[in-house]
Amino acid sequence: MDNKWVIETQDLTKRYGNFTAVDSLNLTLNKGEVFGLLGPNGAGKTTTILMLLGLTERTSGRVQVLGFDPARQPLQVKARVGYLPDQIGFYDDLTARENLSYIAKLNGIPRVEARQRIDSLLARVGLSDVVNKVVGAFSRGMRQRLGVAEVLLKEPQVIIMDEPTLGLDPEAARQFLAMIREMKHEGITIMLSSHLLHQVQAVCDRVGLFQKGRMVLEGPVSELAQKVLGGGYQLHLEVNGQPAPIERALLNLTDVTDVTHAGNRFTVKARRDLRADAARAAIQAGGNLLALDVDAPSLDEIYTQYFQEVEHVHA
Amino acid sequence: MSMLKPALSLPSDQIPGKQSDQPQVTQPATRRGREGSPWTGLWAVVTKDMADHLTSTRMRILEILIVLTAAGTVYAAMQTLRTTVSEDPFLFLKLFTTARDPLPAFVSFLSFLVPLIAIALTFDAVNGEFNQRTLSRVLAQPIYRDALLMGKFLASFFTLTLVLTAIWLLIIGLGILGLGLPPNGEEVVRAFTFLIATIFYGGIWLALALVFSTVFRQPATAALASIAVWLFFIIFWGIVADVVAQVIRPITIGMPQELLAQAELAQTLARFSPNTLYVEAMMGLLHPAVRSFGFVLPSELQGAMLGAPLPLDQSLLLIWPQITGLIAGTLLLFALCYTLFQRQEIRA
């Protein structure tokens, strides 16, 4: 298993009758990276995840997860990959410990070791004091943390999460993202699907944008900004002086795509962070620089911009 | 648009696999063999589900119900038996079958209580997991679906066996105490075979409720559907069998052959009901004098000693088809359930 990819798909396709849920998906995940699947509901994210786990059979194409084929070696895959479904459920009339013991038994973890792991994991996710309480009384956030403990119980190499932060309050979501970073530091490869973009942006090394079963964009957030926003950096300058020469000077900078101004406020769209160059240009054009600020590209903008463009094309 | 839930997409973990001879995985998606044993995790499921059953309130209620029934009917039967002075080599079996107004015999109670217990055990087996959203989480563990379904069925089956065996022992114990004599060897064998028949009679209803719990997403719907089928067989099937027999084999001129043909057809049809099979098995086992369920012509009775008990092996031979029918019904329904479950999409 000297495969350098943790997850690799080639032309992965899933059809339900005439409807193509996932269309020729090519996806690769490196060891230890956090990958975000983005896209509107019904774009094929969950179907992709289920195929990676061998819980749904693919129509055609090739998948390898940790060097195993999920369709033919599902037990090997499922023993190494943790899955946190979007709507996580537990047996409400069993306690937190009993719920986890059942999962430990299904994974064939010896009883004594399971007990130790469960104790340390429940402590890690902050559920130590409710170990013997029935899960029925747990809040959504507690369930989610119990879910994380459950996923970590089998000591996975890969964790796949479907909409993990959906329905969490901001504080719980923040804690959850911190947990994801922690897992990444332990060398676990993580794939998560979400449509809460700022959260994805906060933890993902790379993202893939799904639309109608296809992965239409893929790469690190900054690269996507380059592609979609034609830049993505927005500089805001406040300059006193003649607007026309300043605007010309700014436009002449390399990597600037657009300059607009209202009074003494200039907005510059650029492909990279041009603060220093813009300041110099404004001063050389005889202006007095009063303020300078930059907006880094946000995934929200990329997402909105991309889907607007796509709609224009289709319209 | 994405919410399609096609019934016929085959999940990858569906067919118990053989070890593949080639570990290379370059073939397109196929349904070729899968690796690993389909029984991995089976006992984890069985023990967990059995523990659930045995601690559930539902089970407690049913246990109380059936223990009260057993105690009541057996007590009544003993009262009757004590007043009988005639000699009977199968006194013990009478405990099960003797009725005393206003109580029916214990076996008649069993024939409708057992389906009820069985249905109560499995009507929410699969859809309960689905509604609690535990199904996808459990199937994401290194087990096949086979283990989950088989585990659920076995857990219910063992629970049923446990409950019925306990009642059976209770009755025998009460009998020894109340009548003051132990059962003889033949009685024990007959009563034990009767226990087996009862368990598989329950098995059919277990498997039926399991099928409905796979088909219907709502446990209440599954329970109602199971009870509807049970009522249909208990109340209407006999009538349906008679009517169908009259239509197919009408009596036109009143010949004895016609009468016989119609009655035989009605009986054959009636035997499609598990209740009929169970009642016949029970009759054959607990009433050693019963020598046939079919129609006996006077010519066939020549030389027969009416009322004399059949030897054990002959009684077993008599009810063998009924017992196999009950077991086959259980297995067929389970196989149906298995097929349905393997084809089900697990996503919500």
Tab-separated table of N, CA and C in Angstrom, chain A residues 203-287:
chain	number	residue	atom	x	y	z
A	203	VAL	N	-11.038	25.678	7.896
A	203	VAL	CA	-10.285	24.461	8.199
A	203	VAL	C	-9.733	23.719	6.992
A	204	CYS	N	-10.263	23.994	5.796
A	204	CYS	CA	-9.893	23.130	4.669
A	204	CYS	C	-8.625	23.595	3.959
A	205	ASP	N	-7.784	22.620	3.620
A	205	ASP	CA	-6.630	22.931	2.796
A	205	ASP	C	-7.049	23.089	1.342
A	206	ARG	N	-7.967	22.251	0.924
A	206	ARG	CA	-8.450	22.317	-0.454
A	206	ARG	C	-9.951	22.146	-0.427
A	207	VAL	N	-10.616	22.695	-1.436
A	207	VAL	CA	-12.054	22.479	-1.526
A	207	VAL	C	-12.404	22.034	-2.941
A	208	GLY	N	-13.522	21.362	-3.054
A	208	GLY	CA	-14.042	20.986	-4.367
A	208	GLY	C	-15.472	21.477	-4.435
A	209	LEU	N	-15.804	22.150	-5.523
A	209	LEU	CA	-17.138	22.711	-5.663
A	209	LEU	C	-17.968	21.767	-6.524
A	210	PHE	N	-19.089	21.301	-5.967
A	210	PHE	CA	-19.936	20.348	-6.677
A	210	PHE	C	-21.133	21.051	-7.270
A	211	GLN	N	-21.470	20.651	-8.480
A	211	GLN	CA	-22.710	21.137	-9.039
A	211	GLN	C	-23.279	20.079	-9.954
A	212	LYS	N	-24.503	19.680	-9.699
A	212	LYS	CA	-25.198	18.685	-10.514
A	212	LYS	C	-24.339	17.451	-10.776
A	213	GLY	N	-23.721	16.952	-9.724
A	213	GLY	CA	-22.979	15.711	-9.844
A	213	GLY	C	-21.575	15.858	-10.375
A	214	ARG	N	-21.185	17.056	-10.734
A	214	ARG	CA	-19.819	17.238	-11.240
A	214	ARG	C	-19.027	18.095	-10.278
A	215	MET	N	-17.719	17.821	-10.224
A	215	MET	CA	-16.876	18.702	-9.439
A	215	MET	C	-16.387	19.768	-10.407
A	216	VAL	N	-16.953	20.974	-10.282
A	216	VAL	CA	-16.703	21.991	-11.298
A	216	VAL	C	-15.457	22.803	-10.991
A	217	LEU	N	-15.067	22.863	-9.744
A	217	LEU	CA	-13.880	23.627	-9.367
A	217	LEU	C	-13.195	22.860	-8.264
A	218	GLU	N	-11.889	22.943	-8.225
A	218	GLU	CA	-11.188	22.210	-7.189
A	218	GLU	C	-9.841	22.880	-6.948
A	219	GLY	N	-9.461	23.008	-5.707
A	219	GLY	CA	-8.154	23.577	-5.393
A	219	GLY	C	-8.178	24.317	-4.076
A	220	PRO	N	-7.043	24.886	-3.665
A	220	PRO	CA	-7.028	25.702	-2.457
A	220	PRO	C	-7.887	26.947	-2.655
A	221	VAL	N	-8.411	27.481	-1.573
A	221	VAL	CA	-9.343	28.601	-1.665
A	221	VAL	C	-8.745	29.768	-2.454
A	222	SER	N	-7.454	30.080	-2.200
A	222	SER	CA	-6.858	31.231	-2.880
A	222	SER	C	-6.806	31.006	-4.390
A	223	GLU	N	-6.548	29.757	-4.784
A	223	GLU	CA	-6.495	29.465	-6.222
A	223	GLU	C	-7.863	29.619	-6.868
A	224	LEU	N	-8.875	29.165	-6.146
A	224	LEU	CA	-10.230	29.284	-6.682
A	224	LEU	C	-10.592	30.745	-6.865
A	225	ALA	N	-10.150	31.563	-5.921
A	225	ALA	CA	-10.436	32.990	-6.005
A	225	ALA	C	-9.845	33.545	-7.289
A	226	GLN	N	-8.631	33.119	-7.556
A	226	GLN	CA	-7.942	33.517	-8.781
A	226	GLN	C	-8.805	33.192	-9.993
A	227	LYS	N	-9.317	31.939	-10.008
A	227	LYS	CA	-10.048	31.466	-11.181
A	227	LYS	C	-11.386	32.171	-11.322
A	228	VAL	N	-12.114	32.256	-10.226
A	228	VAL	CA	-13.510	32.691	-10.328
A	228	VAL	C	-13.647	34.204	-10.234
A	229	LEU	N	-12.953	34.771	-9.261
A	229	LEU	CA	-13.134	36.200	-9.064
A	229	LEU	C	-12.181	36.996	-9.942
A	230	GLY	N	-11.346	36.288	-10.696
A	230	GLY	CA	-10.379	36.974	-11.532
A	230	GLY	C	-9.475	37.801	-10.652
A	231	GLY	N	-9.082	37.282	-9.585
A	231	GLY	CA	-8.290	38.054	-8.630
A	231	GLY	C	-8.793	37.680	-7.272
A	232	GLY	N	-9.638	38.497	-6.747
A	232	GLY	CA	-10.199	38.102	-5.472
A	232	GLY	C	-9.773	39.043	-4.372
A	233	TYR	N	-8.651	39.778	-4.573
A	233	TYR	CA	-8.265	40.742	-3.537
A	233	TYR	C	-8.895	42.087	-3.864
A	234	GLN	N	-9.501	42.666	-2.879
A	234	GLN	CA	-10.077	43.999	-3.054
A	234	GLN	C	-9.360	44.952	-2.133
A	235	LEU	N	-8.733	46.007	-2.733
A	235	LEU	CA	-8.043	47.004	-1.929
A	235	LEU	C	-8.936	48.222	-1.788
A	236	HIS	N	-8.998	48.736	-0.595
A	236	HIS	CA	-9.752	49.975	-0.367
A	236	HIS	C	-8.759	51.063	0.020
A	237	LEU	N	-8.697	52.122	-0.763
A	237	LEU	CA	-7.779	53.221	-0.463
A	237	LEU	C	-8.564	54.497	-0.250
A	238	GLU	N	-8.104	55.302	0.666
A	238	GLU	CA	-8.661	56.637	0.826
A	238	GLU	C	-7.521	57.601	0.547
A	239	VAL	N	-7.633	58.359	-0.564
A	239	VAL	CA	-6.526	59.211	-1.010
A	239	VAL	C	-7.045	60.615	-1.297
A	240	ASN	N	-6.401	61.608	-0.737
A	240	ASN	CA	-6.728	62.984	-1.092
A	240	ASN	C	-5.865	63.405	-2.271
A	241	GLY	N	-6.466	64.092	-3.266
A	241	GLY	CA	-5.679	64.530	-4.414
A	241	GLY	C	-6.503	64.441	-5.682
A	242	GLN	N	-5.864	64.653	-6.828
A	242	GLN	CA	-6.565	64.563	-8.106
A	242	GLN	C	-6.954	63.111	-8.374
A	243	PRO	N	-8.223	62.816	-8.547
A	243	PRO	CA	-8.624	61.413	-8.736
A	243	PRO	C	-8.095	60.808	-10.044
A	244	ALA	N	-8.114	61.586	-11.130
A	244	ALA	CA	-7.792	60.994	-12.433
A	244	ALA	C	-6.377	60.421	-12.503
A	245	PRO	N	-5.319	61.181	-12.164
A	245	PRO	CA	-3.977	60.580	-12.252
A	245	PRO	C	-3.792	59.415	-11.282
A	246	ILE	N	-4.431	59.492	-10.112
A	246	ILE	CA	-4.295	58.394	-9.151
A	246	ILE	C	-4.921	57.123	-9.725
A	247	GLU	N	-6.096	57.305	-10.316
A	247	GLU	CA	-6.775	56.135	-10.893
A	247	GLU	C	-5.905	55.525	-11.996
A	248	ARG	N	-5.325	56.406	-12.826
A	248	ARG	CA	-4.481	55.913	-13.917
A	248	ARG	C	-3.283	55.142	-13.345
A	249	ALA	N	-2.665	55.728	-12.333
A	249	ALA	CA	-1.483	55.098	-11.733
A	249	ALA	C	-1.818	53.715	-11.162
A	250	LEU	N	-2.993	53.651	-10.539
A	250	LEU	CA	-3.391	52.361	-9.953
A	250	LEU	C	-3.667	51.323	-11.035
A	251	LEU	N	-4.315	51.795	-12.110
A	251	LEU	CA	-4.659	50.865	-13.184
A	251	LEU	C	-3.415	50.316	-13.865
A	252	ASN	N	-2.331	51.113	-13.833
A	252	ASN	CA	-1.115	50.689	-14.513
A	252	ASN	C	-0.330	49.626	-13.756
A	253	LEU	N	-0.709	49.398	-12.504
A	253	LEU	CA	-0.007	48.363	-11.743
A	253	LEU	C	-0.280	46.992	-12.366
A	254	THR	N	0.721	46.113	-12.298
A	254	THR	CA	0.479	44.763	-12.809
A	254	THR	C	-0.454	44.024	-11.847
A	255	ASP	N	-1.214	43.108	-12.407
A	255	ASP	CA	-2.169	42.278	-11.648
A	255	ASP	C	-3.396	43.040	-11.140
A	256	VAL	N	-3.581	44.294	-11.580
A	256	VAL	CA	-4.816	44.980	-11.212
A	256	VAL	C	-5.827	44.747	-12.325
A	257	THR	N	-7.047	44.399	-11.945
A	257	THR	CA	-8.040	44.123	-12.979
A	257	THR	C	-9.059	45.243	-13.110
A	258	ASP	N	-9.274	45.991	-12.047
A	258	ASP	CA	-10.316	47.012	-12.121
A	258	ASP	C	-10.085	48.058	-11.036
A	259	VAL	N	-10.393	49.329	-11.372
A	259	VAL	CA	-10.319	50.391	-10.366
A	259	VAL	C	-11.588	51.219	-10.462
A	260	THR	N	-12.216	51.457	-9.342
A	260	THR	CA	-13.364	52.377	-9.331
A	260	THR	C	-13.134	53.368	-8.205
A	261	HIS	N	-13.785	54.535	-8.300
A	261	HIS	CA	-13.645	55.456	-7.177
A	261	HIS	C	-14.919	56.255	-6.978
A	262	ALA	N	-15.153	56.599	-5.733
A	262	ALA	CA	-16.258	57.457	-5.355
A	262	ALA	C	-15.673	58.505	-4.417
A	263	GLY	N	-15.569	59.727	-4.913
A	263	GLY	CA	-14.917	60.777	-4.134
A	263	GLY	C	-13.450	60.428	-3.960
A	264	ASN	N	-12.993	60.414	-2.726
A	264	ASN	CA	-11.585	60.078	-2.522
A	264	ASN	C	-11.382	58.616	-2.108
A	265	ARG	N	-12.425	57.811	-2.252
A	265	ARG	CA	-12.295	56.381	-1.916
A	265	ARG	C	-12.130	55.572	-3.195
A	266	PHE	N	-11.072	54.827	-3.269
A	266	PHE	CA	-10.784	54.011	-4.438
A	266	PHE	C	-10.927	52.534	-4.079
A	267	THR	N	-11.503	51.790	-5.012
A	267	THR	CA	-11.561	50.338	-4.820
A	267	THR	C	-10.788	49.685	-5.952
A	268	VAL	N	-9.820	48.875	-5.602
A	268	VAL	CA	-8.964	48.238	-6.602
A	268	VAL	C	-9.176	46.732	-6.519
A	269	LYS	N	-9.459	46.130	-7.667
A	269	LYS	CA	-9.533	44.655	-7.684
A	269	LYS	C	-8.224	44.122	-8.237
A	270	ALA	N	-7.646	43.160	-7.528
A	270	ALA	CA	-6.323	42.696	-7.941
A	270	ALA	C	-6.225	41.190	-7.783
A	271	ARG	N	-5.251	40.611	-8.488
A	271	ARG	CA	-5.073	39.170	-8.411
A	271	ARG	C	-4.256	38.767	-7.202
A	272	ARG	N	-3.510	39.712	-6.658
A	272	ARG	CA	-2.762	39.388	-5.446
A	272	ARG	C	-2.803	40.589	-4.502
A	273	ASP	N	-2.187	40.403	-3.356
A	273	ASP	CA	-2.222	41.454	-2.344
A	273	ASP	C	-1.251	42.569	-2.745
A	274	LEU	N	-1.806	43.711	-3.228
A	274	LEU	CA	-0.969	44.766	-3.807
A	274	LEU	C	-0.869	45.979	-2.900
A	275	ARG	N	-1.052	45.829	-1.630
A	275	ARG	CA	-1.122	47.003	-0.756
A	275	ARG	C	0.091	47.922	-0.906
A	276	ALA	N	1.284	47.310	-0.840
A	276	ALA	CA	2.499	48.133	-0.885
A	276	ALA	C	2.601	48.887	-2.217
A	277	ASP	N	2.382	48.157	-3.342
A	277	ASP	CA	2.481	48.795	-4.663
A	277	ASP	C	1.441	49.891	-4.824
A	278	ALA	N	0.214	49.632	-4.341
A	278	ALA	CA	-0.856	50.611	-4.490
A	278	ALA	C	-0.548	51.873	-3.706
A	279	ALA	N	-0.005	51.692	-2.516
A	279	ALA	CA	0.321	52.858	-1.690
A	279	ALA	C	1.375	53.704	-2.388
A	280	ARG	N	2.411	53.029	-2.901
A	280	ARG	CA	3.478	53.761	-3.583
A	280	ARG	C	2.918	54.508	-4.793
A	281	ALA	N	2.103	53.833	-5.587
A	281	ALA	CA	1.561	54.432	-6.800
A	281	ALA	C	0.717	55.659	-6.473
A	282	ALA	N	-0.107	55.536	-5.425
A	282	ALA	CA	-0.986	56.648	-5.066
A	282	ALA	C	-0.166	57.862	-4.641
A	283	ILE	N	0.895	57.631	-3.878
A	283	ILE	CA	1.711	58.736	-3.395
A	283	ILE	C	2.487	59.365	-4.550
A	284	GLN	N	3.031	58.512	-5.423
A	284	GLN	CA	3.782	59.044	-6.558
A	284	GLN	C	2.903	59.847	-7.490
A	285	ALA	N	1.585	59.508	-7.523
A	285	ALA	CA	0.672	60.263	-8.387
A	285	ALA	C	0.222	61.558	-7.705
A	286	GLY	N	0.850	61.897	-6.608
A	286	GLY	CA	0.584	63.161	-5.948
A	286	GLY	C	-0.530	63.137	-4.942
A	287	GLY	N	-0.944	61.963	-4.527
A	287	GLY	CA	-2.036	61.879	-3.555
A	287	GLY	C	-1.515	61.756	-2.125
